[in-house]
Coordinates of C-alpha atoms in Angstrom, one line a residue:
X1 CA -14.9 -54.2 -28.1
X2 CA -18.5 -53.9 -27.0
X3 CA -17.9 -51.4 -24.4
X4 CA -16.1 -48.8 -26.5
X5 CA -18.3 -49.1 -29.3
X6 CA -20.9 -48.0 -27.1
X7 CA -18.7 -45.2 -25.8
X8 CA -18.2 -43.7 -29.3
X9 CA -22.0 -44.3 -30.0
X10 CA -22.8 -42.0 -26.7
X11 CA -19.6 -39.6 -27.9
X12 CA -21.2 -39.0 -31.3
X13 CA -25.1 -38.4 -30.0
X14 CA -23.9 -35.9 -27.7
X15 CA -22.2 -34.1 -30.7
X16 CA -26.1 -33.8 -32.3
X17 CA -27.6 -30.2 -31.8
X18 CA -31.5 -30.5 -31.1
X19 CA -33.7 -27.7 -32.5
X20 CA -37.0 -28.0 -30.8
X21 CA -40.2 -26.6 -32.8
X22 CA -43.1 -26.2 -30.4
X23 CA -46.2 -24.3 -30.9
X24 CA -48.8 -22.2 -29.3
X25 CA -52.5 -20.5 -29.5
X26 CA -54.2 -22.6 -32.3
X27 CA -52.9 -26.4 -33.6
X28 CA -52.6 -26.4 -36.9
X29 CA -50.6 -23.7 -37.7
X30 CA -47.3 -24.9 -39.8
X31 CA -44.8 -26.6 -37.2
X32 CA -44.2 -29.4 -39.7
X33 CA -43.5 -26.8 -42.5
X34 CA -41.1 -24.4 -40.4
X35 CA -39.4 -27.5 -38.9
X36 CA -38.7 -28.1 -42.2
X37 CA -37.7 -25.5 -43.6
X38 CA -35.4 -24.7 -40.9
X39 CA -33.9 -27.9 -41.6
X40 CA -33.5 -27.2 -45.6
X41 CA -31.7 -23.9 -44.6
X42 CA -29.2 -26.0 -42.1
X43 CA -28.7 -28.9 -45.3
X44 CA -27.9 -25.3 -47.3
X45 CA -24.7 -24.9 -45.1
X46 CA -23.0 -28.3 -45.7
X47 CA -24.9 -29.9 -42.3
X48 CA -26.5 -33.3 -42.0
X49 CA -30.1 -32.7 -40.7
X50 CA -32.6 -35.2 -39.4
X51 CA -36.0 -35.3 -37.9
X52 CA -38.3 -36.4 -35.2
X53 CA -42.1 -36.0 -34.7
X54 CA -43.6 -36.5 -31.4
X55 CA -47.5 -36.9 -31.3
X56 CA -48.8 -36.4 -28.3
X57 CA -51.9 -38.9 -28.7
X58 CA -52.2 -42.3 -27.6
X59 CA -52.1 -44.0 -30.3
X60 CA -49.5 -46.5 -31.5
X61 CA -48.8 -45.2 -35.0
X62 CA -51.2 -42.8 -37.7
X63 CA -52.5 -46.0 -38.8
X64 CA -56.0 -46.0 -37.6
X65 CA -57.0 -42.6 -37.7
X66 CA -59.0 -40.3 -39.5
X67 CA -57.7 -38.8 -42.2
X68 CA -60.2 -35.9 -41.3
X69 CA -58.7 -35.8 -38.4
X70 CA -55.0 -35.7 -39.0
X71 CA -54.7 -35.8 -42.9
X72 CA -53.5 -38.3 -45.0
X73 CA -51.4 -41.1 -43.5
X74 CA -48.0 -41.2 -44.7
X75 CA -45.9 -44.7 -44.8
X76 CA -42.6 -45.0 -44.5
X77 CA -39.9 -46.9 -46.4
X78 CA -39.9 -49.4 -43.5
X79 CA -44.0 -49.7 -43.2
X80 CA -44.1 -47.3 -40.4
X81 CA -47.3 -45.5 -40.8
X82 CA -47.0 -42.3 -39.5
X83 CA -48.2 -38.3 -39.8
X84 CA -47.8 -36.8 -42.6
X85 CA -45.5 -34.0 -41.6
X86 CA -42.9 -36.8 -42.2
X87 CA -43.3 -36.3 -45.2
X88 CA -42.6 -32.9 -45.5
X89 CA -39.1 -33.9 -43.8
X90 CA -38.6 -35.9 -46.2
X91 CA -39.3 -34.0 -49.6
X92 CA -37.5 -30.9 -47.7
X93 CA -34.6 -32.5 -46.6
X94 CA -34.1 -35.8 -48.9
X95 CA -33.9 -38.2 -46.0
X96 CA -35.3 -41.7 -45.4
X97 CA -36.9 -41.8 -42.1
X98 CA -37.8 -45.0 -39.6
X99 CA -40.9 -45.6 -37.6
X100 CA -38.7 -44.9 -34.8
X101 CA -38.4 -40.6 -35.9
X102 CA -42.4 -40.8 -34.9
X103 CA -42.6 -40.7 -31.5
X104 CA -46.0 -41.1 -30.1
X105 CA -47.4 -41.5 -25.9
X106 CA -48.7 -44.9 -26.8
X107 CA -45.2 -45.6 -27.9
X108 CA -43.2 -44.5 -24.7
X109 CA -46.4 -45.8 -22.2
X110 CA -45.7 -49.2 -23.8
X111 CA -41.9 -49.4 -24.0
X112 CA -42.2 -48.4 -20.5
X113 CA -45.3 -50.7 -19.1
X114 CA -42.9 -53.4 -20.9
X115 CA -39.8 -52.4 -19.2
X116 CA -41.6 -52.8 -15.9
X117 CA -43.6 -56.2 -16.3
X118 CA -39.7 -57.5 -17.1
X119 CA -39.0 -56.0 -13.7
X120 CA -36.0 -53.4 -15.1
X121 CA -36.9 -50.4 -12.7
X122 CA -35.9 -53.2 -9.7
X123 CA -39.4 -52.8 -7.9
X124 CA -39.6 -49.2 -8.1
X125 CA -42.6 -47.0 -8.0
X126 CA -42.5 -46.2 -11.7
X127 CA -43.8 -42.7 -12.9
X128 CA -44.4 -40.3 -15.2
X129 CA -41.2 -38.0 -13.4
X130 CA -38.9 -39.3 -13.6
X131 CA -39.6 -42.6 -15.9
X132 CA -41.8 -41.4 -19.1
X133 CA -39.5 -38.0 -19.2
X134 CA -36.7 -40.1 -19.7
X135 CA -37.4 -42.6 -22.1
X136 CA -38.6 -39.6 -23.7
X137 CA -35.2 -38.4 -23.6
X138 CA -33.3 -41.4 -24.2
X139 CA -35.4 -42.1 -27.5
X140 CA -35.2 -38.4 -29.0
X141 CA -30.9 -38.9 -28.4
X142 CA -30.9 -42.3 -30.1
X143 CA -33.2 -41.9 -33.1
X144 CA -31.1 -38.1 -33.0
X145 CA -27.8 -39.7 -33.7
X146 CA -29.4 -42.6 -36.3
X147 CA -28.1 -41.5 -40.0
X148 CA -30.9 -41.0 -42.1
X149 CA -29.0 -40.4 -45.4
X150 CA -26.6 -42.7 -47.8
X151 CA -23.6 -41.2 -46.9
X152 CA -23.8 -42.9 -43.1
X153 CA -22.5 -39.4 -41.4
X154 CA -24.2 -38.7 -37.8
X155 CA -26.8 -36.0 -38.1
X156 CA -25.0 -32.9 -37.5
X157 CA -28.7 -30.9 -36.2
X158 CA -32.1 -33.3 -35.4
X159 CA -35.1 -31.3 -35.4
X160 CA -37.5 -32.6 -33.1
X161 CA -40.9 -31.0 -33.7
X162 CA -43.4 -31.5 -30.8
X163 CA -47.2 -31.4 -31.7
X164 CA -50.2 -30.5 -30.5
X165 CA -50.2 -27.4 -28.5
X166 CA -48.3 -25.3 -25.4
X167 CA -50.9 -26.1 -22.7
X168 CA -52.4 -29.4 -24.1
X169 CA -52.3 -31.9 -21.1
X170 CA -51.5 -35.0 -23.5
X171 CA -48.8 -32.7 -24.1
X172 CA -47.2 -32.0 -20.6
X173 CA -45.0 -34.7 -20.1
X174 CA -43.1 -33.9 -23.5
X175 CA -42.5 -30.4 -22.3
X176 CA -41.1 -31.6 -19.5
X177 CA -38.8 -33.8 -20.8
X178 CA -37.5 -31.1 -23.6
X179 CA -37.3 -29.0 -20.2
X180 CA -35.1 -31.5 -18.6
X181 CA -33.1 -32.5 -22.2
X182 CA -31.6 -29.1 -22.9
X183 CA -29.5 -29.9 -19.5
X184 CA -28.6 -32.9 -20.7
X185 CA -27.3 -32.0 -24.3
X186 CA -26.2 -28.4 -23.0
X187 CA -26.8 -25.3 -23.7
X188 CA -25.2 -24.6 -27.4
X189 CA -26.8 -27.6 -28.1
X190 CA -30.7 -26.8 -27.3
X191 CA -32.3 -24.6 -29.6
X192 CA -36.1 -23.6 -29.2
X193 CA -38.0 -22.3 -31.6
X194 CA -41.7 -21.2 -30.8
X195 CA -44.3 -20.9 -33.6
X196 CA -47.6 -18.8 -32.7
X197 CA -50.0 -16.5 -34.4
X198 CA -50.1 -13.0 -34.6
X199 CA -53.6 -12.5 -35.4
X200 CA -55.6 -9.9 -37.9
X201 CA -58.8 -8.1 -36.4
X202 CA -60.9 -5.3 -36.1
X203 CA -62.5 -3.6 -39.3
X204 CA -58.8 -1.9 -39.6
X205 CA -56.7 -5.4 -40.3
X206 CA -54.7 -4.5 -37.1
X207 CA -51.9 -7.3 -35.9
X208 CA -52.4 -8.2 -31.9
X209 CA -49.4 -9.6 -30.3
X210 CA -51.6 -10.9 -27.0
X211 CA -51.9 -14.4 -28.1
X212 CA -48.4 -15.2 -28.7
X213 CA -47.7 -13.1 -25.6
X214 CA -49.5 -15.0 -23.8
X215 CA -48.5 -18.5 -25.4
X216 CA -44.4 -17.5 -24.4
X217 CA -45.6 -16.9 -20.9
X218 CA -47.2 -20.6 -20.3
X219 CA -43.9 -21.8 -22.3
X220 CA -41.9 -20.0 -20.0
X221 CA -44.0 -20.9 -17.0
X222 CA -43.2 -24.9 -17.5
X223 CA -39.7 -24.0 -17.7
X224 CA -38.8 -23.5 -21.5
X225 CA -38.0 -19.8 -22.7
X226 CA -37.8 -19.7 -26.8
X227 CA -34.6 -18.7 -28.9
X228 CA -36.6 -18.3 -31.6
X229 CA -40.1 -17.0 -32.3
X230 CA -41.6 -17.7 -35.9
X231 CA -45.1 -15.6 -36.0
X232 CA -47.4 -16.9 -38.5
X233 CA -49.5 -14.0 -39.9
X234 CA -51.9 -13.1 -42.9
X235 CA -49.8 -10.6 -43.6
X236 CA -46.3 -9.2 -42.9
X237 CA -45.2 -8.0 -39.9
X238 CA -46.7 -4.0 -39.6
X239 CA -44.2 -1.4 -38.3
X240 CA -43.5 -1.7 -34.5
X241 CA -45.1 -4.8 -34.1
X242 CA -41.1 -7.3 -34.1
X243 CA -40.2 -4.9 -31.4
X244 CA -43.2 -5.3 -29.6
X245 CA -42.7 -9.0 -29.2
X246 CA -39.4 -8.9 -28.5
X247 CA -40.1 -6.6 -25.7
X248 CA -42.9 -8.7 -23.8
X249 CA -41.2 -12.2 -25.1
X250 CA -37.8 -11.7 -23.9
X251 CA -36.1 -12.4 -27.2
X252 CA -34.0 -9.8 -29.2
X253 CA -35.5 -8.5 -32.8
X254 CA -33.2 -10.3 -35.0
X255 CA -35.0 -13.5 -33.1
X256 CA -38.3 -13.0 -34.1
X257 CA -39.4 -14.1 -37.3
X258 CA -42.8 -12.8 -40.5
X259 CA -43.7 -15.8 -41.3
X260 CA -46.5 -14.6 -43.3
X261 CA -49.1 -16.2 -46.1
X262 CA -46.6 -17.0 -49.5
X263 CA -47.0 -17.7 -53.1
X264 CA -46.4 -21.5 -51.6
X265 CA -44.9 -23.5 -49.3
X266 CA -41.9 -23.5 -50.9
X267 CA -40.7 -19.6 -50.8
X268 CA -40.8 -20.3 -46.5
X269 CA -37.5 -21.4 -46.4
X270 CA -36.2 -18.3 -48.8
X271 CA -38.7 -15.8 -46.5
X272 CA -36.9 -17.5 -43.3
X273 CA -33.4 -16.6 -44.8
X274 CA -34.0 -13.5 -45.7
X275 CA -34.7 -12.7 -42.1
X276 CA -31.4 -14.0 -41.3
X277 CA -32.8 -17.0 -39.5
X278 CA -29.3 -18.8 -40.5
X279 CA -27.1 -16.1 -38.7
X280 CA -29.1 -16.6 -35.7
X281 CA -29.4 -20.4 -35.7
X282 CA -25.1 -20.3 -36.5
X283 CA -24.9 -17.9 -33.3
X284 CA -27.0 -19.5 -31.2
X285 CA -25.9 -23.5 -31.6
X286 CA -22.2 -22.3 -32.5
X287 CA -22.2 -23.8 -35.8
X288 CA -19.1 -22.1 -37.3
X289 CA -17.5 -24.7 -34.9
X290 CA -19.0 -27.7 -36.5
X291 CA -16.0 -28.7 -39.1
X292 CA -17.5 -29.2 -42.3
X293 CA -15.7 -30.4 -45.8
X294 CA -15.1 -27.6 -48.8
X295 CA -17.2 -30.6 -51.3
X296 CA -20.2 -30.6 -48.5
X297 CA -20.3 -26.9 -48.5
X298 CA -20.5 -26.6 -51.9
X299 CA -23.3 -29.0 -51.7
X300 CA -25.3 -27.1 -49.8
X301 CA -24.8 -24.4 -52.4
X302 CA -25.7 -26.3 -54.9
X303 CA -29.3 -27.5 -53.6
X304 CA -29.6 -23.9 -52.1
X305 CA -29.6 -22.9 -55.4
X306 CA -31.7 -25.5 -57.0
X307 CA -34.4 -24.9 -54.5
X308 CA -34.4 -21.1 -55.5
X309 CA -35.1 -22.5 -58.9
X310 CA -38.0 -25.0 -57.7
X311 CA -39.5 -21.6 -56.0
X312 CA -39.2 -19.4 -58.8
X313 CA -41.1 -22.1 -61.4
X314 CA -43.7 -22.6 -58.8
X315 CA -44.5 -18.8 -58.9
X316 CA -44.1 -17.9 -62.4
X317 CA -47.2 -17.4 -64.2
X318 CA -47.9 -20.6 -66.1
X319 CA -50.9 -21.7 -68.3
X320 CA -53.2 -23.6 -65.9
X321 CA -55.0 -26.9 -66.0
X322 CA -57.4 -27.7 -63.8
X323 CA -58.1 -31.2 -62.4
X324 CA -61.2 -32.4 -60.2
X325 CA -60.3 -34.5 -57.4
X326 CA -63.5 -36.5 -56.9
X327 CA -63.0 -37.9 -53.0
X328 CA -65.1 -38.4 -50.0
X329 CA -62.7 -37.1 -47.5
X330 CA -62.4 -33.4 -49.4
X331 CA -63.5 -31.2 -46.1
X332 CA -59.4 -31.5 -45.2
X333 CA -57.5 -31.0 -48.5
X334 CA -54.6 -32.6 -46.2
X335 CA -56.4 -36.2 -46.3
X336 CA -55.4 -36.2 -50.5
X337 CA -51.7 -34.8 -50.0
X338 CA -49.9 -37.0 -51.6
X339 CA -52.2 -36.8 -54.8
X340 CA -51.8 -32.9 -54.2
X341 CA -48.2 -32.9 -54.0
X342 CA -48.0 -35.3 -56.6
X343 CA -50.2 -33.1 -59.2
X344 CA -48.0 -30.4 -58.0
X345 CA -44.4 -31.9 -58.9
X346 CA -46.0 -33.1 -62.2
X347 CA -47.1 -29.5 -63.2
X348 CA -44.1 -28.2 -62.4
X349 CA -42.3 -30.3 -64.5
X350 CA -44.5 -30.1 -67.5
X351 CA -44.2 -26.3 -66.8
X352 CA -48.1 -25.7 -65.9
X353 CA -49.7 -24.5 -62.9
X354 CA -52.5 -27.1 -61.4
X355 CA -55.7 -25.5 -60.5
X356 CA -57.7 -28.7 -58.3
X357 CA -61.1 -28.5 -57.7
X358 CA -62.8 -30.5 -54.9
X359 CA -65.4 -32.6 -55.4
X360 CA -67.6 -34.5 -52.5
X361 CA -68.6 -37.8 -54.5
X362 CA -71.8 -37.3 -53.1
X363 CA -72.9 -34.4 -54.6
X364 CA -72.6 -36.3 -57.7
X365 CA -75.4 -38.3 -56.9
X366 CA -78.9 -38.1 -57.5
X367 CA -80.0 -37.8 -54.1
X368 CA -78.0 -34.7 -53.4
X369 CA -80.4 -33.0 -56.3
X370 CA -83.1 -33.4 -54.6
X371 CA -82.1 -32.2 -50.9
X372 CA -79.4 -29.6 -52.2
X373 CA -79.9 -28.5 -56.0
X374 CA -77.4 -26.0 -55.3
X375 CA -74.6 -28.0 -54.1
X376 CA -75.3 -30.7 -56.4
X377 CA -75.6 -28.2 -59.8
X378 CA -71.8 -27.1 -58.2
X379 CA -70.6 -30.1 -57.8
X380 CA -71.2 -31.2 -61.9
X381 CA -70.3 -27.9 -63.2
X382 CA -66.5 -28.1 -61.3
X383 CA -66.3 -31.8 -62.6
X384 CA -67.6 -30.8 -66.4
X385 CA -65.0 -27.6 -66.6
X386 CA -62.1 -29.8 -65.3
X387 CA -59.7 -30.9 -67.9
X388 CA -58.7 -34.2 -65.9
X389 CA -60.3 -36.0 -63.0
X390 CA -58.7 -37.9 -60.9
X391 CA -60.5 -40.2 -58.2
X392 CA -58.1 -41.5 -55.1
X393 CA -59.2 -44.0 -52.7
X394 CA -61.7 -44.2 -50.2
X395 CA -63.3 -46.8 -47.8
X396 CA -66.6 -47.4 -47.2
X397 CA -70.4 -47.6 -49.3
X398 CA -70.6 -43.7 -48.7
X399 CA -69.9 -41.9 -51.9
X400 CA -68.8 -44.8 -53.9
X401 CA -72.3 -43.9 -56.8
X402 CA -70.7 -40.4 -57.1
X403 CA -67.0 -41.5 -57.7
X404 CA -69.1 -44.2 -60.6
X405 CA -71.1 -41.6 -62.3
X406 CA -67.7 -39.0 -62.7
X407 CA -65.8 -42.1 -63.8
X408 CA -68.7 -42.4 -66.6
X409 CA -68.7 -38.7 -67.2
X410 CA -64.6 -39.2 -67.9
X411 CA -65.0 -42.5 -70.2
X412 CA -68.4 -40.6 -72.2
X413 CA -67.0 -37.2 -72.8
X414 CA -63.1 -38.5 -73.3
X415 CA -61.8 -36.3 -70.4
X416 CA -58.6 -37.7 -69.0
X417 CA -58.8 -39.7 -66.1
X418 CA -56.6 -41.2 -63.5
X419 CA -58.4 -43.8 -60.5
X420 CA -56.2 -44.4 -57.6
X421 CA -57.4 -47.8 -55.8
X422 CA -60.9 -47.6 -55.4
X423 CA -61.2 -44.7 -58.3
X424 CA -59.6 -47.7 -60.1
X425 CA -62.0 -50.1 -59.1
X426 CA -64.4 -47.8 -59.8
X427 CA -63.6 -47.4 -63.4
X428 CA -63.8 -50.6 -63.7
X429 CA -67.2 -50.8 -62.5

């Protein structure tokens, strides 16, 4: 029966909790890797977590951007191309995402601009309140109750990460719509955590609190007030300064969150825990009502306790090896990610720490040596100490002599050496 298959359908996306991970001051400034992380910790407890990312551009998909604009595209299993904090949801949370879990405003602008030229809203005057907010909606409570994982269960928690930043106009009509969505999912359903920045000035390294003060009030003034604030920091927070925020941000002081520089990315999901970021999320969602299997718990455990493991290789002092990445994107270390990540993985299992060295491919080149000596005399000596190089790809004439003469270099002085499409072609050249 049609009807009732759609009622148990509605029935089960009402049961997802949404987690909302917005951000404020500067872009840039690790949503992507807090959303995940969060999302690890909630796996850790026996829960079935997905993801959504919602890019406030106009844009379709990733596809035809910059990588120095926005890093590195990342493609999906189903050809979506999309940002590359996907990725990070799924190496954190082992999930297989959709095109659909990347929502963008070219997206919901076109699903609605379709919906009326087919004459759905019945001649109304079609706007951005009421009519973009909810397809907003409607599309973060679909994709939220989609199972993302081979077992088929309906996500238990769908964190739904909204770029750009508090303020942004690109960005307003998403805030409006979480505004509206925590009424329509309810209250012990609607989580919101806030990341901001908790900066370090002054000749004395002092921690000022303004910023984020001031990045909770514009939240607050469009009509969200955070459950959680994760403050990303240099350094740990100083005496005083959790209390502080929780006074002027109107949270409590188990609600507010170091999330300081690590050894890596991966010891944010053990710093987050150790704040007792899982008491508050169980407290705050009502989690201990979610009924969860003795064999799922113990699942959790297990990759709780194999990501511990991960962690502790990652930081252990290790003999180091350091490759050259020879690219023409190298300003934004996010444009090579997937090489980065993949180098790192590889170390890690060969039980050695990678040490990567960027190199412009056209520093390589002659013409550098005569307008910059020193950048070009840098450039070689990086490439002639590294004990691999590895050149990814690249499009374009720019920088393509450079990527040639380290190819040579690699083939003449037996250095190892790995080309990735055009550092492929390359080689071959």
């Amino acid at each position: 029966d049609i009807s009732s298959n759609q009622d148990t359908i509605f029935t089960m996306a009402k049961q997802t909790k949404y987690i909302i991970v917005s951000g404020g001051v500067i872009s840039g400034i690790g949503k992507g890797i807090i959303a995940s992380s969060t999302g690890l910790l909630l796996k850790t407890l026996g829960l079935t977590v997905t993801s959504i990312k919602i890019d406030p551009y106009l844009n379709i998909d990733a596809g035809t951007l910059s990588p120095l604009d926005h890093g590195e595209v990342f493609v999906l299993d189903d050809g979506g191309e999309v940002d590359l904090d996907l990725g990070n949801y799924e190496r954190y949370l082992n999930v297989t995402l959709t095109r659909d879990n990347n929502i963008t405003t070219g997206k919901i602008y076109r699903e609605v601009i379709d919906k009326e030229r087919r004459g759905d809203y019945l001649g109304k005057t079609v706007q951005v309140v009421p009519h973009i907010t909810n397809a907003i909606q409607d599309w973060v409570e679909r994709v939220g109750a989609m199972p993302t994982s081979d077992t088929g269960r309906t996500p238990d928690v769908c964190i739904v990460e909204l770029g750009g930043t508090v303020g942004d106009i690109e960005s307003a009509p998403f805030i409006e719509a979480m505004r509206q969505f925590q009424f329509r999912v309810g209250h012990d359903n609607f989580c919101l955590i806030h990341v901001s920045l908790v900066p370090v000035v002054g000749a004395v390294g002092e921690q000022k609190t303004k910023p984020t003060q001031a990045s909770v009030r514009d939240l607050r003034g469009l009509g969200l007030s955070p459950d959680i604030l994760a403050c990303r920091s240099a350094l740990p927070f100083e005496e005083g300064i959790r209390e502080k925020l929780s006074m002027f941000c109107q949270v409590s002081p188990k609600q507010v969150f170091s999330v300081h520089d690590c050894e890596s990315l991966y010891h944010v999901p053990i710093l987050l825990r150790e704040q007792g970021m899982i008491d508050v999320l169980t407290d705050r969602l009502k989690l201990d009502a979610l009924s969860i299997s003795k064999e799922i718990v113990l699942e959790g455990d297990t990759l709780w306790a194999q990501w511990r493991e991960f962690a502790r290789r990652r930081a252990r002092d290790l003999d180091a090896t350091t490759i050259a990445i020879v690219g023409k994107y190298t300003y934004l270390a996010d444009s090579y990610i997937s090489v980065v990540k993949g180098l790192e993985h590889a170390a890690l299992n060969v039980k050695r720490k990678i040490n990567i060295k960027w190199v412009e491919a056209s520093d390589l080149e002659e013409a550098t040596m005569h307008k910059d000596p020193l950048k070009y005399h840098e450039a070689w000596q990086h490439l002639c100490a590294a004990d691999g190089i590895l050149v990814p790809g690249g499009f374009g004439e720019r920088g393509v002599e450079g990527k040639v003469l380290a190819a040579k270099w690699a083939r003449e002085h037996n250095v190892p050496y790995l080309g990735i499409c055009l550092g492929m072609q390359v080689a071959v050249i």
